[in-house]
CSV table of C-alpha atoms in Angstrom, one decimal:
chain,number,residue,atom,x,y,z
A,1,MET,CA,13.5,3.4,4.5
A,2,VAL,CA,15.6,0.0,6.0
A,3,THR,CA,14.8,-2.9,4.9
A,4,PHE,CA,15.0,-6.5,6.3
A,5,LEU,CA,15.1,-9.5,4.3
A,6,PRO,CA,14.1,-12.4,5.0
A,7,SER,CA,17.1,-15.6,6.1
A,8,SER,CA,14.3,-18.4,4.8
A,9,PRO,CA,11.1,-18.0,2.8
A,10,GLY,CA,7.8,-18.2,5.5
A,11,ARG,CA,5.4,-16.2,7.1
A,12,LEU,CA,7.0,-13.3,9.2
A,13,ALA,CA,6.1,-15.2,12.1
A,14,ASP,CA,7.6,-18.0,10.6
A,15,VAL,CA,11.0,-16.7,9.7
A,16,PRO,CA,14.0,-17.0,12.2
A,17,ALA,CA,16.7,-14.1,11.0
A,18,PHE,CA,16.2,-11.3,8.5
A,19,HIS,CA,19.3,-9.5,6.3
A,20,ARG,CA,19.8,-6.1,6.7
A,21,SER,CA,19.7,-4.3,3.3
A,22,ILE,CA,18.6,-0.9,1.9
A,23,GLY,CA,14.6,0.1,0.1
A,24,GLY,CA,12.7,2.7,-1.2
A,25,ALA,CA,11.3,4.0,-4.4
A,26,GLU,CA,13.1,7.4,-5.2
A,27,SER,CA,16.4,5.9,-3.3
A,28,ASN,CA,16.3,2.5,-5.5
A,29,VAL,CA,15.9,4.7,-8.6
A,30,ALA,CA,19.1,7.1,-7.4
A,31,CYS,CA,21.3,4.8,-7.0
A,32,ALA,CA,21.0,2.7,-10.0
A,33,LEU,CA,21.5,6.0,-12.0
A,34,ALA,CA,24.1,6.6,-10.1
A,35,ALA,CA,25.4,3.2,-10.9
A,36,ALA,CA,24.4,4.1,-15.4
A,37,GLY,CA,26.9,6.5,-14.6
A,38,HIS,CA,24.5,9.3,-14.1
A,39,THR,CA,25.4,12.6,-11.5
A,40,THR,CA,22.0,12.0,-9.0
A,41,ARG,CA,21.3,13.7,-6.0
A,42,TRP,CA,18.7,12.2,-3.0
A,43,VAL,CA,17.0,14.6,-1.4
A,44,SER,CA,15.1,12.8,2.1
A,45,ARG,CA,15.0,12.9,5.7
A,46,VAL,CA,16.1,9.9,7.8
A,47,GLY,CA,16.7,9.3,11.7
A,48,ALA,CA,19.9,10.9,13.6
A,49,ASP,CA,20.8,6.8,14.4
A,50,GLY,CA,22.5,3.5,13.3
A,51,PHE,CA,19.5,3.0,10.4
A,52,GLY,CA,20.0,6.4,9.4
A,53,ASP,CA,23.9,6.1,9.4
A,54,HIS,CA,23.3,2.8,7.3
A,55,LEU,CA,21.6,4.6,4.8
A,56,VAL,CA,23.2,7.5,4.1
A,57,GLU,CA,26.5,5.5,3.9
A,58,THR,CA,25.3,2.9,2.1
A,59,ILE,CA,23.4,5.2,-0.8
A,60,GLY,CA,26.1,7.6,-0.9
A,61,ALA,CA,28.3,4.7,-1.9
A,62,TYR,CA,27.1,4.2,-4.8
A,63,GLY,CA,28.3,7.8,-6.1
A,64,VAL,CA,24.5,9.8,-4.5
A,65,ASP,CA,24.8,13.3,-3.5
A,66,VAL,CA,23.4,12.9,-0.1
A,67,SER,CA,24.4,16.2,0.8
A,68,TYR,CA,21.2,17.0,1.0
A,69,VAL,CA,19.7,14.6,3.5
A,70,ARG,CA,18.4,15.9,6.7
A,71,ARG,CA,18.5,14.2,10.1
A,72,ASP,CA,16.2,14.1,12.2
A,73,PRO,CA,17.0,14.0,16.3
A,74,ASP,CA,13.6,13.5,16.9
A,75,ARG,CA,12.3,10.8,15.0
A,76,PRO,CA,13.6,7.5,13.5
A,77,THR,CA,14.3,5.8,10.6
A,78,GLY,CA,12.0,4.1,9.2
A,79,VAL,CA,12.3,0.4,8.6
A,80,TYR,CA,10.2,-2.4,7.5
A,81,PHE,CA,9.4,-6.0,6.7
A,82,ARG,CA,9.0,-8.6,4.4
A,83,THR,CA,8.8,-12.4,2.8
A,84,ALA,CA,10.2,-13.6,0.1
A,85,GLY,CA,7.3,-14.3,-1.9
A,86,ASP,CA,6.3,-12.9,-4.9
A,87,ARG,CA,4.3,-9.6,-4.7
A,88,ALA,CA,1.5,-10.6,-6.1
A,89,GLY,CA,1.4,-13.1,-4.8
A,90,ASP,CA,-1.2,-14.4,-1.2
A,91,THR,CA,2.2,-15.8,0.4
A,92,HIS,CA,4.2,-12.1,0.3
A,93,GLU,CA,4.0,-9.9,3.8
A,94,VAL,CA,5.2,-6.6,4.3
A,95,ALA,CA,5.3,-4.9,7.8
A,96,TYR,CA,6.0,-1.4,7.8
A,97,TYR,CA,7.4,0.6,10.5
A,98,ARG,CA,7.1,4.0,9.5
A,99,THR,CA,4.2,5.9,10.7
A,100,GLY,CA,5.7,8.8,13.4
A,101,SER,CA,9.4,8.8,10.8
A,102,ALA,CA,11.8,11.1,9.6
A,103,ALA,CA,10.9,10.9,6.7
A,104,SER,CA,7.4,11.6,7.0
A,105,ALA,CA,8.1,14.6,8.1
A,106,MET,CA,9.0,16.2,5.0
A,107,SER,CA,7.0,18.9,4.1
A,108,SER,CA,7.7,22.0,1.5
A,109,ALA,CA,8.7,24.1,4.6
A,110,ASP,CA,11.8,22.5,5.6
A,111,VAL,CA,13.2,21.0,1.8
A,112,ASP,CA,15.6,22.5,0.8
A,113,LEU,CA,13.3,22.7,-2.9
A,114,ASP,CA,16.0,24.4,-4.9
A,115,ALA,CA,18.4,21.6,-4.4
A,116,VAL,CA,15.0,19.1,-5.3
A,117,ARG,CA,14.5,21.0,-9.0
A,118,ALA,CA,18.3,21.2,-9.6
A,119,GLY,CA,18.8,18.2,-11.9
A,120,ARG,CA,17.6,17.1,-15.2
A,121,VAL,CA,15.1,15.5,-14.1
A,122,LEU,CA,12.8,14.9,-11.0
A,123,HIS,CA,11.8,11.6,-9.6
A,124,LEU,CA,9.1,10.9,-7.4
A,125,SER,CA,6.9,8.7,-6.1
A,126,GLY,CA,3.4,7.6,-4.8
A,127,ILE,CA,4.5,6.6,-1.9
A,128,THR,CA,5.9,9.5,-0.4
A,129,ALA,CA,2.2,11.2,-0.8
A,130,ALA,CA,1.3,8.9,1.5
A,131,LEU,CA,3.5,9.6,4.6
A,132,SER,CA,1.7,12.5,5.5
A,133,SER,CA,-0.4,15.5,4.4
A,134,GLY,CA,3.0,17.4,4.9
A,135,CYS,CA,5.0,14.8,2.5
A,136,LEU,CA,1.8,15.2,-0.1
A,137,ASP,CA,1.5,19.2,0.2
A,138,LEU,CA,5.5,18.7,-1.1
A,139,MET,CA,4.9,16.6,-3.6
A,140,ARG,CA,2.0,19.2,-4.6
A,141,GLU,CA,4.4,21.9,-4.5
A,142,LEU,CA,7.3,19.8,-6.5
A,143,THR,CA,4.8,18.8,-9.4
A,144,ALA,CA,3.0,22.2,-10.1
A,145,PRO,CA,3.6,24.0,-12.9
A,146,ARG,CA,6.1,26.2,-12.8
A,147,PRO,CA,8.7,28.1,-15.7
A,148,GLY,CA,12.0,25.8,-15.3
A,149,ARG,CA,11.0,23.1,-13.3
A,150,PRO,CA,12.5,19.5,-14.3
A,151,LEU,CA,11.2,16.6,-16.2
A,152,ILE,CA,9.0,15.8,-13.5
A,153,SER,CA,8.8,11.1,-13.5
A,154,PHE,CA,6.1,10.5,-11.0
A,155,ASP,CA,5.9,6.0,-10.7
A,156,VAL,CA,2.5,5.6,-9.2
A,157,ASN,CA,2.8,2.7,-7.1
A,158,HIS,CA,-0.2,2.4,-5.4
A,159,ARG,CA,0.1,1.1,-1.5
A,160,PRO,CA,-3.3,0.6,-0.8
A,161,GLY,CA,-1.3,-0.6,3.3
A,162,LEU,CA,-0.2,3.1,3.8
A,163,TRP,CA,-3.2,5.5,2.7
A,164,GLY,CA,-5.1,4.3,5.6
A,165,GLU,CA,-8.3,6.1,5.7
A,166,ALA,CA,-7.1,9.0,3.0
A,167,TYR,CA,-8.6,8.5,-0.5
A,168,GLY,CA,-5.1,7.5,-2.3
A,169,PRO,CA,-6.5,6.5,-5.4
A,170,GLU,CA,-7.6,10.0,-6.8
A,171,VAL,CA,-4.2,11.7,-4.4
A,172,LEU,CA,-2.1,9.1,-7.2
A,173,LEU,CA,-4.0,10.0,-10.0
A,174,GLU,CA,-4.2,13.5,-9.2
A,175,LEU,CA,0.3,13.8,-9.3
A,176,ALA,CA,0.4,11.2,-12.3
A,177,ARG,CA,-2.0,13.8,-14.1
A,178,ARG,CA,0.3,17.0,-13.3
A,179,ALA,CA,3.7,15.2,-13.9
A,180,ASP,CA,5.6,14.5,-17.4
A,181,VAL,CA,6.3,11.3,-17.8
A,182,VAL,CA,4.4,8.6,-15.9
A,183,PHE,CA,5.3,5.3,-15.0
A,184,VAL,CA,1.9,2.4,-14.5
A,185,GLY,CA,1.2,-1.3,-13.7
A,186,GLU,CA,-1.8,-2.1,-15.2
A,187,ASP,CA,-2.4,-4.4,-12.6
A,188,GLU,CA,-2.5,-1.3,-10.5
A,189,ALA,CA,-4.1,0.8,-12.9
A,190,GLU,CA,-7.6,-1.6,-12.6
A,191,GLU,CA,-6.9,-1.2,-8.5
A,192,ALA,CA,-6.5,1.7,-7.7
A,193,TRP,CA,-8.3,3.4,-10.7
A,194,ASP,CA,-10.9,0.6,-12.1
A,195,ILE,CA,-9.1,0.9,-15.7
A,196,THR,CA,-9.4,-1.9,-17.1
A,197,GLY,CA,-9.0,-1.2,-21.0
A,198,GLY,CA,-5.5,-1.5,-21.4
A,199,PRO,CA,-3.2,1.2,-22.4
A,200,VAL,CA,-5.0,3.5,-23.9
A,201,ALA,CA,-7.8,3.7,-21.4
A,202,LEU,CA,-4.9,4.9,-19.3
A,203,ARG,CA,-3.6,7.6,-21.6
A,204,GLU,CA,-7.3,8.5,-22.1
A,205,ALA,CA,-7.6,9.1,-18.3
A,206,LEU,CA,-3.8,10.6,-17.6
A,207,PRO,CA,-3.8,13.1,-21.2
A,208,GLU,CA,-1.4,15.4,-19.8
A,209,PRO,CA,1.5,13.9,-19.0
A,210,ASP,CA,4.2,14.2,-22.0
A,211,LEU,CA,4.7,9.8,-22.2
A,212,VAL,CA,2.7,7.7,-20.0
A,213,VAL,CA,5.0,4.4,-19.9
A,214,VAL,CA,2.2,1.5,-19.3
A,215,LYS,CA,3.6,-2.2,-17.7
A,216,GLN,CA,2.4,-5.2,-18.6
A,217,GLY,CA,3.5,-7.8,-16.1
A,218,ALA,CA,5.4,-11.0,-18.6
A,219,GLN,CA,4.2,-9.2,-21.5
A,220,GLY,CA,6.4,-6.4,-21.3
A,221,ALA,CA,6.1,-2.7,-21.7
A,222,VAL,CA,3.9,-0.1,-23.7
A,223,ALA,CA,4.9,3.5,-23.9
A,224,LEU,CA,2.6,6.4,-25.5
A,225,PRO,CA,3.2,9.6,-25.9
A,226,ALA,CA,0.8,12.8,-25.7
A,227,VAL,CA,-1.8,13.2,-28.1
A,228,ARG,CA,-2.3,16.9,-28.1
A,229,GLY,CA,-5.8,18.9,-28.6
A,230,GLN,CA,-8.8,17.2,-26.7
A,231,SER,CA,-11.3,17.9,-29.0
A,232,CYS,CA,-8.9,15.3,-31.6
A,233,LEU,CA,-8.1,12.7,-28.8
A,234,PRO,CA,-10.2,9.9,-29.6
A,235,GLN,CA,-10.2,9.7,-32.8
A,236,CYS,CA,-5.9,10.3,-32.4
A,237,LEU,CA,-6.2,7.5,-29.8
A,238,LYS,CA,-7.3,5.1,-32.5
A,239,GLY,CA,-4.2,4.9,-34.1
A,240,LEU,CA,-2.5,4.2,-31.1
A,241,GLY,CA,-5.0,1.0,-30.7
A,242,GLY,CA,-7.9,0.3,-29.1
A,243,THR,CA,-11.3,2.2,-28.5
A,244,PRO,CA,-10.5,5.2,-26.3
A,245,ARG,CA,-14.9,6.7,-25.4
A,246,GLY,CA,-15.0,10.3,-27.1
A,247,ASP,CA,-18.0,11.5,-24.8
A,248,GLY,CA,-15.9,12.9,-21.8
A,249,GLY,CA,-16.9,9.9,-20.1
A,250,PRO,CA,-14.9,7.5,-17.5
A,251,PRO,CA,-11.5,5.3,-19.9
A,252,ALA,CA,-13.5,2.6,-22.4
A,253,ARG,CA,-13.1,-0.6,-21.2
A,254,ALA,CA,-13.2,-2.5,-24.3
A,255,LYS,CA,-9.8,-4.6,-24.8
A,256,PRO,CA,-6.9,-2.5,-27.0
A,257,ARG,CA,-4.5,-3.7,-30.2
A,258,VAL,CA,-1.4,-2.4,-28.6
A,259,GLY,CA,1.9,-2.6,-31.2
A,260,GLU,CA,2.4,-0.6,-33.6
A,261,GLY,CA,0.4,2.4,-32.5
A,262,GLY,CA,-0.1,5.6,-34.9
A,263,ARG,CA,0.8,3.7,-38.2
A,264,ASP,CA,-2.6,1.5,-39.6
A,265,GLY,CA,-3.1,5.4,-41.6
A,266,THR,CA,-5.8,6.1,-39.1
A,267,PRO,CA,-6.2,9.9,-40.4
A,268,PRO,CA,-6.2,12.6,-37.5
A,269,SER,CA,-10.0,14.3,-36.5
A,270,PRO,CA,-11.0,17.5,-38.8
A,271,GLY,CA,-8.8,20.1,-36.8
A,272,CYS,CA,-7.1,18.9,-35.7
A,273,ASP,CA,-2.6,20.4,-35.8
A,274,HIS,CA,-0.8,17.3,-35.1
A,275,THR,CA,0.3,13.8,-36.5
A,276,PRO,CA,0.1,11.4,-33.7
A,277,ARG,CA,3.7,10.3,-32.2
A,278,PRO,CA,3.7,6.6,-32.0
A,279,ALA,CA,3.5,3.8,-29.2
A,280,ALA,CA,6.2,2.2,-28.5
A,281,THR,CA,6.5,-1.6,-27.3
A,282,ALA,CA,9.1,-3.9,-26.0
A,283,PRO,CA,8.4,-7.0,-24.8
A,284,ALA,CA,9.3,-8.7,-21.3
A,285,LEU,CA,12.6,-10.8,-21.2
A,286,GLN,CA,12.7,-14.6,-19.6
A,287,VAL,CA,14.2,-14.4,-16.8
A,288,ASP,CA,15.1,-16.8,-14.3
A,289,VAL,CA,13.5,-14.6,-10.8
A,290,VAL,CA,15.2,-14.6,-7.7
A,291,ALA,CA,13.3,-12.3,-6.5
A,292,THR,CA,10.8,-9.2,-7.3
A,293,THR,CA,10.8,-6.4,-5.0
A,294,GLY,CA,12.7,-3.7,-6.8
A,295,ALA,CA,11.8,-4.5,-10.5
A,296,GLY,CA,9.3,-1.3,-10.9
A,297,ASP,CA,12.1,0.9,-9.6
A,298,ALA,CA,15.4,-0.3,-11.8
A,299,PHE,CA,12.7,-0.6,-14.7
A,300,ALA,CA,12.4,3.2,-14.2
A,301,ALA,CA,16.1,3.9,-13.7
A,302,GLY,CA,16.7,2.4,-16.8
A,303,PHE,CA,14.1,3.9,-18.6
A,304,LEU,CA,15.6,7.4,-17.0
A,305,SER,CA,18.2,6.2,-18.8
A,306,ALA,CA,17.9,5.6,-21.6
A,307,THR,CA,15.8,9.1,-22.1
A,308,LEU,CA,18.4,11.2,-20.4
A,309,ARG,CA,20.9,10.2,-23.0
A,310,GLY,CA,17.9,10.6,-25.9
A,311,LEU,CA,17.1,6.8,-26.7
A,312,PRO,CA,14.6,6.5,-29.0
A,313,LEU,CA,11.4,5.2,-27.0
A,314,THR,CA,12.0,1.3,-27.6
A,315,ALA,CA,15.8,1.7,-27.1
A,316,ARG,CA,14.1,3.5,-23.7
A,317,LEU,CA,12.0,0.6,-23.0
A,318,ARG,CA,14.4,-2.1,-23.9
A,319,HIS,CA,16.8,-0.6,-21.3
A,320,GLY,CA,14.1,-0.7,-18.2
A,321,HIS,CA,13.3,-4.3,-18.9
A,322,LEU,CA,17.3,-5.0,-18.9
A,323,ALA,CA,17.5,-3.0,-15.8
A,324,ALA,CA,14.8,-4.8,-14.6
A,325,ALA,CA,16.4,-8.2,-15.4
A,326,ALA,CA,19.5,-7.5,-12.7
A,327,THR,CA,17.2,-7.1,-9.9
A,328,LEU,CA,15.2,-9.8,-10.3
A,329,THR,CA,17.8,-11.5,-10.6
A,330,ALA,CA,19.5,-10.7,-7.4
A,331,PRO,CA,18.0,-11.1,-3.4
A,332,GLY,CA,17.4,-7.9,-2.3
A,333,ASP,CA,15.7,-4.6,-3.5
A,334,LEU,CA,18.9,-2.9,-5.4
A,335,ALA,CA,21.3,-4.7,-8.3
A,336,ALA,CA,24.1,-3.6,-10.5
A,337,PRO,CA,22.6,-2.9,-14.0
A,338,PRO,CA,24.4,-4.1,-16.9
A,339,PRO,CA,27.4,-2.4,-17.7
A,340,ARG,CA,26.3,0.6,-20.3
A,341,PRO,CA,27.8,-1.2,-23.4
A,342,LEU,CA,26.1,-4.7,-22.1
A,343,ALA,CA,22.6,-2.7,-21.7
A,344,ASP,CA,23.4,-1.2,-25.6
A,345,ARG,CA,24.6,-4.4,-27.3
A,346,LEU,CA,21.3,-6.1,-25.5
A,347,ALA,CA,18.6,-3.2,-26.7
A,348,ALA,CA,20.2,-3.0,-29.9
A,349,LEU,CA,19.1,-6.7,-30.7
A,350,ASP,CA,16.4,-7.8,-33.5
A,351,ASP,CA,13.4,-8.5,-32.5
A,352,PRO,CA,13.9,-12.7,-32.8
A,353,ALA,CA,17.0,-12.4,-30.9
A,354,TRP,CA,14.8,-10.4,-27.9
A,355,GLY,CA,13.0,-12.7,-27.7
A,356,ARG,CA,15.3,-15.7,-27.6
A,357,LEU,CA,17.2,-13.7,-24.3
A,358,ARG,CA,17.2,-15.4,-21.3
A,359,LEU,CA,19.2,-14.1,-17.9
A,360,GLY,CA,20.4,-15.5,-14.8
A,361,PRO,CA,21.6,-14.9,-11.8
A,362,GLY,CA,25.2,-13.6,-12.1
A,363,TRP,CA,24.4,-12.1,-16.3
A,364,THR,CA,25.4,-8.6,-15.5
A,365,ASP,CA,28.9,-9.6,-14.7
A,366,ALA,CA,29.6,-11.2,-17.8
A,367,ASP,CA,31.5,-9.0,-20.7
A,368,ALA,CA,29.1,-7.6,-23.2
A,369,GLU,CA,29.8,-10.1,-26.5
A,370,ALA,CA,30.5,-14.0,-24.5
A,371,ALA,CA,27.0,-12.5,-23.3
A,372,GLU,CA,25.5,-12.2,-26.3
A,373,GLU,CA,26.5,-15.3,-27.5
A,374,ALA,CA,25.9,-17.6,-24.7
A,375,ARG,CA,22.3,-16.3,-24.2
A,376,THR,CA,21.0,-15.4,-27.7
A,377,PRO,CA,20.9,-19.6,-29.0
């Protein structure tokens, strides 16, 4: 979509002018990964209009392959306007104009599925599933089990305003359970699925994905690998902290003890044929926030970049936080990620130094050594 950012704080009714930018969960991730040095492709549909030209040219300028973006002569490019307030606050407003947009006309019949599946990772968002029945069918096709499919990364991105009368939470849960890596906020899991038991309850509600990454806002993030074998799931989840239920009922509501899960000596249940993999945690960084929109997409891009490089789970989470910090300290939905040497240096800090790190606007422009010295007193 084309995004219009406000020229000043206030209600949409009071903002006198807007600055044109680009937005969209999947394209944000593609641009951030391309800026980080990865080969990326964005497959979508935009109108044969000036806004469509702007999107294709701008996203392509990041180094993203846009050759499989279809131009629709009959439908417009989607746009949205937003206020400057934090999305979590009462003052935040978003006005979407995407009903009948070119992107909403996507379906498995008119998308080049081979082009979509050509990469090592296929990143999808719950937002796309809300656009139309054709888009939902496409999402189900792409997440269906099949030999040789790429790693499916799915960001839940629960947006109630996009679903209308449709039952979005049920659809999002279905798609999440078909993915390999799931990104979900603890707050959105409570809003969408009434899961209040923290990361362990979420892991129990999503037993199929190889990895569930739970974002906890100012607290940080937790990555919980799969526990294989449903017969031993409740006992093994105790090794990740918390009190999961073992009766097949709803996810637990008890507050979990999230930390170095799986290292407390909790034995697998009788008959378990594996050793549970430990969870990983990474506290959030101290950031001088300029705007919050797009930070979740940047986090996913940083995490996936580290995944493609084969880094350990904790490093992946830290790279996610660093990429998010780059966007949080910039006014738009997209910001250049930190240079890889700088990100690697900061991600490798010991826990006390990581906790002291504070990042403000312009921090990604500093060279790695100077940034470390300036930001880690």
